[in-house]
Short mmCIF file of C-alpha atoms and ligand atoms in Angstrom, two decimals:
data_model
loop_
_atom_site.label_atom_id
_atom_site.label_comp_id
_atom_site.label_asym_id
_atom_site.label_seq_id
_atom_site.Cartn_x
_atom_site.Cartn_y
_atom_site.Cartn_z
CA MET A 1 -13.94 79.43 49.28
CA GLU A 2 -13.19 82.13 46.68
CA ASP A 3 -15.81 84.77 45.95
CA THR A 4 -17.01 83.61 42.53
CA THR A 5 -20.10 85.88 42.39
CA LEU A 6 -18.55 88.08 39.69
CA SER A 7 -16.91 85.16 37.93
CA THR A 8 -17.51 84.37 34.27
CA LEU A 9 -15.01 81.50 34.21
CA TYR A 10 -17.47 78.94 35.56
CA THR A 11 -20.57 80.00 33.62
CA GLN A 12 -21.89 78.38 30.43
CA THR A 13 -20.85 79.84 27.10
CA PRO A 14 -21.47 79.13 23.43
CA LEU A 15 -18.87 77.78 21.00
CA GLY A 16 -20.46 77.91 17.56
CA ALA A 17 -23.61 75.80 17.87
CA LEU A 18 -22.36 74.09 21.08
CA THR A 19 -22.91 75.16 24.68
CA LEU A 20 -19.86 74.66 26.92
CA GLN A 21 -20.44 74.07 30.63
CA ASN A 22 -17.79 76.70 31.48
CA HIS A 23 -15.07 78.89 29.90
CA LEU A 24 -12.18 76.54 30.73
CA VAL A 25 -10.55 74.53 27.97
CA MET A 26 -8.13 71.66 28.54
CA ALA A 27 -5.20 72.49 26.23
CA PRO A 28 -3.90 69.80 23.86
CA MET A 29 -1.17 67.69 25.47
CA THR A 30 0.68 64.79 23.87
CA ARG A 31 0.96 61.98 26.44
CA CYS A 32 2.27 59.03 24.37
CA ARG A 33 -0.04 56.40 25.90
CA ALA A 34 -1.51 55.16 22.60
CA LEU A 35 0.23 51.82 22.10
CA ASP A 36 0.36 50.96 18.37
CA ASN A 37 -1.06 54.47 17.76
CA ILE A 38 -4.54 53.28 18.84
CA PRO A 39 -6.53 55.12 21.56
CA ASN A 40 -7.46 52.87 24.47
CA ALA A 41 -9.44 52.49 27.72
CA LEU A 42 -6.65 54.05 29.84
CA MET A 43 -6.86 57.19 27.70
CA ALA A 44 -10.66 57.20 28.09
CA GLU A 45 -10.19 57.14 31.88
CA TYR A 46 -7.69 60.06 31.72
CA TYR A 47 -9.91 62.26 29.58
CA ALA A 48 -13.10 61.38 31.51
CA GLN A 49 -11.34 62.35 34.78
CA ARG A 50 -10.95 65.85 33.28
CA GLY A 51 -14.54 66.02 31.98
CA SER A 52 -15.52 69.01 34.15
CA ALA A 53 -13.74 71.25 31.60
CA GLY A 54 -15.95 73.17 29.19
CA LEU A 55 -13.99 71.85 26.21
CA ILE A 56 -11.26 69.21 26.01
CA ILE A 57 -8.83 69.48 23.11
CA THR A 58 -7.09 66.13 22.76
CA GLU A 59 -3.39 65.51 22.43
CA GLY A 60 -2.03 65.78 18.88
CA VAL A 61 -3.64 63.10 16.67
CA SER A 62 -2.09 62.25 13.32
CA PRO A 63 -4.31 62.31 10.22
CA SER A 64 -1.81 60.08 8.39
CA PRO A 65 0.79 57.36 8.99
CA ASN A 66 3.28 59.95 7.64
CA GLY A 67 2.38 62.33 10.47
CA LEU A 68 3.18 59.98 13.40
CA GLY A 69 6.50 61.63 14.28
CA TYR A 70 6.62 60.69 17.97
CA PRO A 71 6.34 57.26 19.61
CA ARG A 72 2.92 56.11 20.86
CA ILE A 73 0.91 59.07 19.59
CA PRO A 74 -2.60 58.27 18.35
CA GLY A 75 -3.92 58.47 14.80
CA LEU A 76 -7.33 58.96 13.24
CA PHE A 77 -6.96 57.18 9.92
CA SER A 78 -7.92 53.55 10.67
CA ALA A 79 -11.13 51.81 11.77
CA ALA A 80 -9.46 50.65 15.01
CA GLN A 81 -8.50 54.25 15.82
CA VAL A 82 -12.05 55.50 15.19
CA GLU A 83 -13.36 52.77 17.49
CA GLY A 84 -10.79 53.64 20.18
CA TRP A 85 -11.65 57.33 20.03
CA HIS A 86 -15.36 56.53 20.35
CA LEU A 87 -14.69 55.12 23.84
CA ILE A 88 -13.12 58.45 24.74
CA THR A 89 -15.73 60.80 23.26
CA ASP A 90 -18.51 58.79 24.96
CA ALA A 91 -16.72 58.88 28.34
CA VAL A 92 -16.09 62.65 28.09
CA HIS A 93 -19.63 63.47 26.96
CA ALA A 94 -20.99 61.53 29.94
CA LYS A 95 -19.15 64.09 32.14
CA GLY A 96 -20.63 67.09 30.32
CA ALA A 97 -17.54 68.34 28.43
CA LYS A 98 -17.29 68.80 24.67
CA ILE A 99 -14.25 67.36 22.90
CA PHE A 100 -12.26 68.37 19.80
CA ALA A 101 -9.48 66.22 18.27
CA GLN A 102 -6.23 68.08 17.61
CA MET A 103 -5.07 67.15 14.10
CA MET A 104 -1.27 67.09 14.31
CA HIS A 105 0.86 66.08 11.33
CA CYS A 106 4.44 66.20 12.60
CA GLY A 107 6.07 66.68 9.17
CA ARG A 108 9.84 67.05 9.70
CA ILE A 109 9.59 66.65 13.52
CA ALA A 110 9.83 62.89 13.19
CA HIS A 111 12.20 59.98 12.90
CA PRO A 112 11.91 56.90 10.67
CA LEU A 113 12.22 54.76 13.83
CA ASN A 114 8.95 56.30 15.07
CA LEU A 115 7.07 55.82 11.78
CA PRO A 116 5.10 52.69 10.81
CA ALA A 117 6.30 50.60 7.87
CA GLY A 118 5.77 52.36 4.55
CA ALA A 119 5.32 55.85 6.06
CA ARG A 120 7.49 58.76 4.87
CA MET A 121 8.98 61.77 6.65
CA ILE A 122 7.75 64.67 4.54
CA ALA A 123 7.87 68.46 4.82
CA PRO A 124 7.54 71.54 2.58
CA SER A 125 11.31 71.53 1.92
CA ALA A 126 14.24 69.23 2.60
CA VAL A 127 15.41 71.16 5.68
CA ALA A 128 16.22 69.20 8.86
CA ALA A 129 15.31 70.60 12.27
CA ALA A 130 18.22 71.35 14.57
CA GLY A 131 18.64 69.01 17.54
CA GLU A 132 17.50 65.51 18.37
CA MET A 133 14.29 63.62 19.01
CA TYR A 134 13.35 60.65 21.17
CA THR A 135 12.74 57.20 19.67
CA ASP A 136 11.60 54.14 21.66
CA ALA A 137 13.99 51.89 19.72
CA GLU A 138 17.27 53.81 20.04
CA GLY A 139 16.74 56.77 22.39
CA MET A 140 17.76 60.26 21.22
CA LYS A 141 18.59 60.58 17.50
CA PRO A 142 19.42 63.65 15.36
CA HIS A 143 16.51 64.95 13.24
CA PRO A 144 16.93 63.51 9.73
CA VAL A 145 16.41 65.56 6.55
CA PRO A 146 12.76 65.17 5.44
CA GLN A 147 11.66 64.63 1.83
CA ALA A 148 10.30 67.78 0.14
CA MET A 149 6.61 67.23 -0.69
CA SER A 150 5.64 66.96 -4.34
CA THR A 151 2.42 68.58 -5.61
CA GLU A 152 0.86 65.09 -5.42
CA ASP A 153 2.02 64.76 -1.80
CA ILE A 154 0.38 68.10 -0.99
CA GLU A 155 -2.93 67.06 -2.56
CA ALA A 156 -2.81 63.67 -0.85
CA THR A 157 -2.07 65.25 2.55
CA VAL A 158 -4.96 67.71 2.26
CA GLY A 159 -7.11 64.66 1.48
CA GLU A 160 -5.81 62.89 4.61
CA PHE A 161 -6.79 65.84 6.81
CA VAL A 162 -10.28 65.84 5.26
CA GLN A 163 -10.70 62.08 5.75
CA ALA A 164 -9.42 62.30 9.33
CA ALA A 165 -11.95 65.06 10.08
CA GLU A 166 -14.73 62.82 8.74
CA ASN A 167 -13.35 60.02 10.91
CA ALA A 168 -13.38 62.39 13.90
CA ALA A 169 -17.07 63.09 13.33
CA ALA A 170 -17.71 59.33 13.04
CA ALA A 171 -15.84 58.80 16.33
CA GLY A 172 -18.20 61.20 18.13
CA PHE A 173 -15.96 64.27 18.33
CA ASP A 174 -17.66 67.68 18.49
CA GLY A 175 -15.02 69.09 16.15
CA VAL A 176 -11.34 69.21 15.24
CA GLU A 177 -8.50 71.64 15.91
CA LEU A 178 -5.92 72.02 13.13
CA HIS A 179 -2.49 72.08 14.77
CA SER A 180 -0.80 74.92 12.90
CA ALA A 181 1.56 75.78 15.76
CA ASN A 182 4.76 74.66 17.52
CA GLY A 183 6.77 73.74 14.43
CA TYR A 184 4.62 70.92 12.98
CA LEU A 185 3.66 70.44 9.32
CA LEU A 186 1.11 73.25 8.94
CA GLU A 187 3.45 75.77 10.57
CA GLN A 188 6.35 74.38 8.50
CA PHE A 189 4.49 75.70 5.46
CA ILE A 190 3.90 79.14 7.03
CA ARG A 191 7.48 79.80 8.13
CA PRO A 192 10.21 80.76 5.62
CA ASN A 193 13.00 78.79 7.34
CA THR A 194 11.17 75.50 6.68
CA ASN A 195 9.37 76.51 3.47
CA GLN A 196 11.87 77.28 0.72
CA ARG A 197 9.58 76.21 -2.11
CA THR A 198 9.54 78.07 -5.39
CA ASP A 199 6.05 76.90 -6.49
CA GLY A 200 2.63 78.26 -5.51
CA TYR A 201 3.13 77.05 -1.90
CA GLY A 202 6.35 79.00 -1.21
CA GLY A 203 7.67 82.58 -1.36
CA PRO A 204 5.31 85.40 -0.26
CA ILE A 205 2.88 84.78 2.63
CA GLU A 206 -0.01 84.46 0.14
CA ASN A 207 1.76 81.28 -1.02
CA ARG A 208 3.12 80.07 2.34
CA ALA A 209 -0.42 80.26 3.78
CA ARG A 210 -1.94 78.33 0.87
CA PHE A 211 -1.53 74.81 2.29
CA VAL A 212 -3.02 75.75 5.67
CA LEU A 213 -5.97 77.48 4.00
CA GLU A 214 -6.55 74.53 1.65
CA VAL A 215 -6.60 72.17 4.63
CA ALA A 216 -8.96 74.50 6.55
CA GLU A 217 -11.31 74.87 3.59
CA GLY A 218 -11.24 71.13 2.85
CA VAL A 219 -12.01 70.18 6.44
CA ILE A 220 -14.75 72.84 6.72
CA GLY A 221 -16.28 71.46 3.51
CA ALA A 222 -16.36 67.99 5.06
CA ILE A 223 -17.67 68.64 8.59
CA GLY A 224 -18.83 72.29 8.69
CA LYS A 225 -17.29 75.54 9.90
CA ASP A 226 -18.75 75.30 13.42
CA LYS A 227 -16.68 72.16 13.95
CA VAL A 228 -13.24 73.42 12.90
CA GLY A 229 -10.82 75.48 14.97
CA ILE A 230 -7.11 76.17 14.48
CA ARG A 231 -4.10 76.59 16.79
CA LEU A 232 -1.39 79.09 15.85
CA SER A 233 1.86 80.14 17.54
CA PRO A 234 2.82 83.59 16.26
CA PHE A 235 6.33 84.41 17.54
CA GLY A 236 6.68 80.78 18.70
CA VAL A 237 10.18 79.33 18.33
CA PHE A 238 9.61 75.70 19.40
CA ASN A 239 11.07 73.00 17.12
CA ASP A 240 13.65 75.28 15.49
CA MET A 241 11.28 77.96 14.14
CA PRO A 242 13.17 81.26 14.52
CA VAL A 243 11.50 84.68 14.64
CA TYR A 244 11.88 86.57 11.33
CA ASP A 245 11.26 90.12 10.02
CA THR A 246 7.76 89.85 8.60
CA MET A 247 6.32 87.60 11.32
CA ALA A 248 3.70 90.12 12.57
CA ALA A 249 2.55 90.97 9.03
CA ASP A 250 2.34 87.27 8.07
CA TYR A 251 0.18 86.39 11.05
CA THR A 252 -2.01 89.47 10.48
CA TYR A 253 -2.64 88.13 6.96
CA LEU A 254 -3.50 84.72 8.43
CA ALA A 255 -5.94 86.25 10.95
CA GLN A 256 -7.81 87.93 8.07
CA LYS A 257 -7.88 84.84 5.87
CA LEU A 258 -8.95 82.52 8.69
CA ASP A 259 -11.72 84.96 9.61
CA ALA A 260 -12.92 84.81 6.00
CA CYS A 261 -12.92 80.98 6.19
CA GLY A 262 -15.39 81.24 9.09
CA LEU A 263 -13.58 78.81 11.43
CA VAL A 264 -15.26 78.50 14.83
CA TYR A 265 -12.13 79.47 16.79
CA ILE A 266 -8.51 80.53 16.76
CA HIS A 267 -6.44 79.24 19.66
CA LEU A 268 -3.18 81.12 20.30
CA VAL A 269 -0.14 79.53 21.94
CA ASP A 270 2.05 81.52 24.33
CA HIS A 271 4.93 79.55 25.82
CA GLU A 272 6.45 82.39 27.83
CA ALA A 273 5.57 80.43 30.99
CA MET A 274 7.70 77.59 29.59
CA GLY A 275 10.71 79.86 29.01
CA ALA A 276 9.99 80.90 25.39
CA PRO A 277 9.86 84.54 24.21
CA ALA A 278 6.51 86.25 24.99
CA VAL A 279 3.90 86.76 22.28
CA PRO A 280 3.57 90.57 21.98
CA ASP A 281 0.25 91.87 23.38
CA ASP A 282 -0.44 93.76 20.17
CA MET A 283 -0.26 90.48 18.20
CA LYS A 284 -2.95 88.98 20.44
CA ALA A 285 -4.98 92.20 20.10
CA THR A 286 -4.67 91.99 16.30
CA PHE A 287 -6.23 88.53 16.34
CA ARG A 288 -8.98 89.78 18.67
CA ARG A 289 -9.75 92.66 16.28
CA LEU A 290 -9.58 90.78 12.98
CA PHE A 291 -11.07 87.40 13.93
CA LYS A 292 -14.78 87.73 14.64
CA ARG A 293 -15.55 84.30 16.11
CA THR A 294 -14.19 82.67 19.31
CA LEU A 295 -10.64 83.48 20.44
CA ILE A 296 -8.89 81.12 22.90
CA LEU A 297 -5.76 82.26 24.75
CA SER A 298 -3.42 79.85 26.54
CA GLY A 299 -0.15 79.69 28.42
CA GLY A 300 0.69 80.06 32.11
CA TYR A 301 -2.84 80.79 33.32
CA ASP A 302 -4.03 80.60 36.90
CA ALA A 303 -7.61 81.29 37.99
CA ALA A 304 -7.06 85.00 38.70
CA ARG A 305 -5.42 85.79 35.37
CA ALA A 306 -7.99 83.68 33.50
CA GLU A 307 -10.78 85.64 35.16
CA SER A 308 -9.24 89.04 34.45
CA ASP A 309 -8.42 88.30 30.77
CA LEU A 310 -12.03 87.20 30.25
CA ALA A 311 -13.35 90.26 32.11
CA GLU A 312 -11.18 92.56 29.97
CA GLY A 313 -12.54 90.93 26.81
CA LYS A 314 -9.10 89.82 25.62
CA CYS A 315 -10.54 86.43 24.62
CA ASP A 316 -13.63 84.23 24.93
CA LEU A 317 -12.13 81.04 26.41
CA ILE A 318 -9.01 80.18 28.40
CA ALA A 319 -7.01 77.02 27.67
CA VAL A 320 -4.97 75.44 30.44
CA GLY A 321 -2.35 72.72 29.99
CA ARG A 322 -0.14 71.57 32.87
CA PRO A 323 -2.62 72.45 35.65
CA PHE A 324 -5.22 70.18 33.97
CA LEU A 325 -2.62 67.44 33.48
CA ALA A 326 -1.87 67.40 37.22
CA ASN A 327 -5.41 68.13 38.51
CA PRO A 328 -8.27 66.05 37.12
CA ASP A 329 -10.59 68.18 39.29
CA LEU A 330 -8.99 71.51 38.32
CA VAL A 331 -12.33 73.28 37.84
CA ASN A 332 -13.41 72.44 41.39
CA ARG A 333 -10.01 73.35 42.84
CA TRP A 334 -9.90 76.75 41.10
CA LYS A 335 -13.51 77.48 41.98
CA THR A 336 -12.96 76.75 45.67
CA GLY A 337 -9.46 78.22 45.90
CA ALA A 338 -8.00 74.84 46.91
CA ALA A 339 -4.30 74.02 46.50
CA VAL A 340 -3.29 72.35 43.22
CA ASN A 341 -1.06 69.33 42.49
CA GLN A 342 2.18 70.06 40.62
CA PRO A 343 2.85 68.22 37.33
CA ASP A 344 5.55 65.52 37.24
CA MET A 345 7.61 66.13 34.10
CA ASP A 346 9.27 62.71 34.27
CA THR A 347 5.98 60.97 33.41
CA PHE A 348 4.71 63.39 30.72
CA TYR A 349 5.45 60.95 27.88
CA THR A 350 5.99 57.55 29.54
CA PRO A 351 3.63 54.64 28.87
CA GLY A 352 1.18 53.42 31.52
CA SER A 353 -1.00 54.92 34.26
CA ASN A 354 1.84 56.31 36.41
CA GLY A 355 1.70 60.14 36.25
CA TYR A 356 -1.33 59.86 33.97
CA THR A 357 -4.52 58.70 35.69
CA ASP A 358 -3.21 58.66 39.28
CA TYR A 359 -3.12 62.39 40.20
CA PRO A 360 -5.10 62.82 43.44
CA VAL A 361 -8.58 64.32 43.46
CA LEU A 362 -10.05 66.26 46.40
CA ASN A 363 -13.02 64.76 48.14
CA ALA A 364 -16.20 66.39 46.92
C1 LIG B 1 3.18 67.28 28.25
C2 LIG B 1 2.78 68.34 27.26
C3 LIG B 1 2.40 67.98 25.99
C4 LIG B 1 1.98 68.95 25.06
N1 LIG B 1 1.53 68.55 23.83
C5 LIG B 1 0.96 69.45 23.00
C6 LIG B 1 0.30 69.03 21.80
O1 LIG B 1 0.18 67.83 21.49
N2 LIG B 1 -0.25 69.99 21.02
C7 LIG B 1 -0.16 71.31 21.33
O2 LIG B 1 -0.67 72.16 20.57
N3 LIG B 1 0.45 71.75 22.46
C8 LIG B 1 0.97 70.85 23.31
N4 LIG B 1 1.51 71.28 24.51
C9 LIG B 1 1.44 72.70 24.87
C10 LIG B 1 0.19 72.99 25.73
O3 LIG B 1 -0.99 72.86 24.96
C11 LIG B 1 0.22 74.43 26.31
O4 LIG B 1 0.29 75.37 25.26
C12 LIG B 1 1.40 74.63 27.26
O5 LIG B 1 1.46 73.59 28.22
C13 LIG B 1 1.31 75.98 28.01
O6 LIG B 1 0.13 76.05 28.76
P1 LIG B 1 0.18 75.85 30.39
O7 LIG B 1 1.10 76.93 30.91
O8 LIG B 1 -1.25 76.06 30.81
O9 LIG B 1 0.70 74.48 30.63
C14 LIG B 1 1.98 70.34 25.43
C15 LIG B 1 2.38 70.69 26.71
C16 LIG B 1 2.76 69.72 27.64
C17 LIG B 1 3.14 70.15 29.03
#
């Protein structure tokens, strides 16, 4: 048994108007179990198994048919999807955790073979991502060139995010996280390699940030600022998003603007533990200084580092991905110093319960 007398990790803490049962957040993880893009009972079982977290952030959920870039990812734009998600929010609440839906519009990280009939692959500019992506129908395929969004497309997409946030509230979610990280649509607007627009949404950072801020303001207007967080990946390079000269200044601008919006949290990605370049400490410190509400850090945490980053005041909550994926009872294991299961990468995105709901739990 670890000495947890000085621990803050396992104590209650506020998030806006909510009280979380501890400081541990389950990080968003796409698992591709939503057949026909509709959440189901198997997913409810998976999330409920992890309901000892303080907060669960779901896998990426598309606000639009256009945003369903990967196979079998869920949406939040139809009545059947709202109904499916309600199963999940009820099951998680029964375990004491709070749950936010991660709103992920994939933008150019998509393939027509993964999109439903009538959906379009859209992005700020007609710039294809390097590399390939998986499709159920034909395996790996090169990323196609997306269509550049018209002003009408931009307005319509902001509207889809707002409607999806209202749907999230109707499905029993405690809030939503805007996925503005890891190379998806919102980040595609922020970064100059994917945003080559010459209108009010492209050029200087004041313009490249406009779409993200319009989405944030629209969603806040619909469900309230205590229910809206955002995920950002400053210095992230995933999905062909190279580092560029004014990166630090751009994200400093975003930290100030998002603070002014009054969002309940900013959640920073750091994929150094997955082999990506590290996020500089001074970038994280800049967010801590400029953003007055809750700051969530993530990436490569174990219990000891989580405890020390909280104790040093670097952040308010710690988000954990792969350890939660592989350990439904992670909170108990970390608290008692028990050994943890290792994640099986081969079943991260495969359909069915194998590698999903069958990770072993310690006897209480
Ligand atoms: C299988 C898998 C799926 C993921 N899907 C998402 C996602 O949908 N949205 C997101 O923001 N991050 C996603 N991530 C990144 C995680 O949220 C997290 O940042 C990453 O795993 C590093 O944290 P860890 O070291 O605690 O695992 C995913 C990671 C994994 C392993």
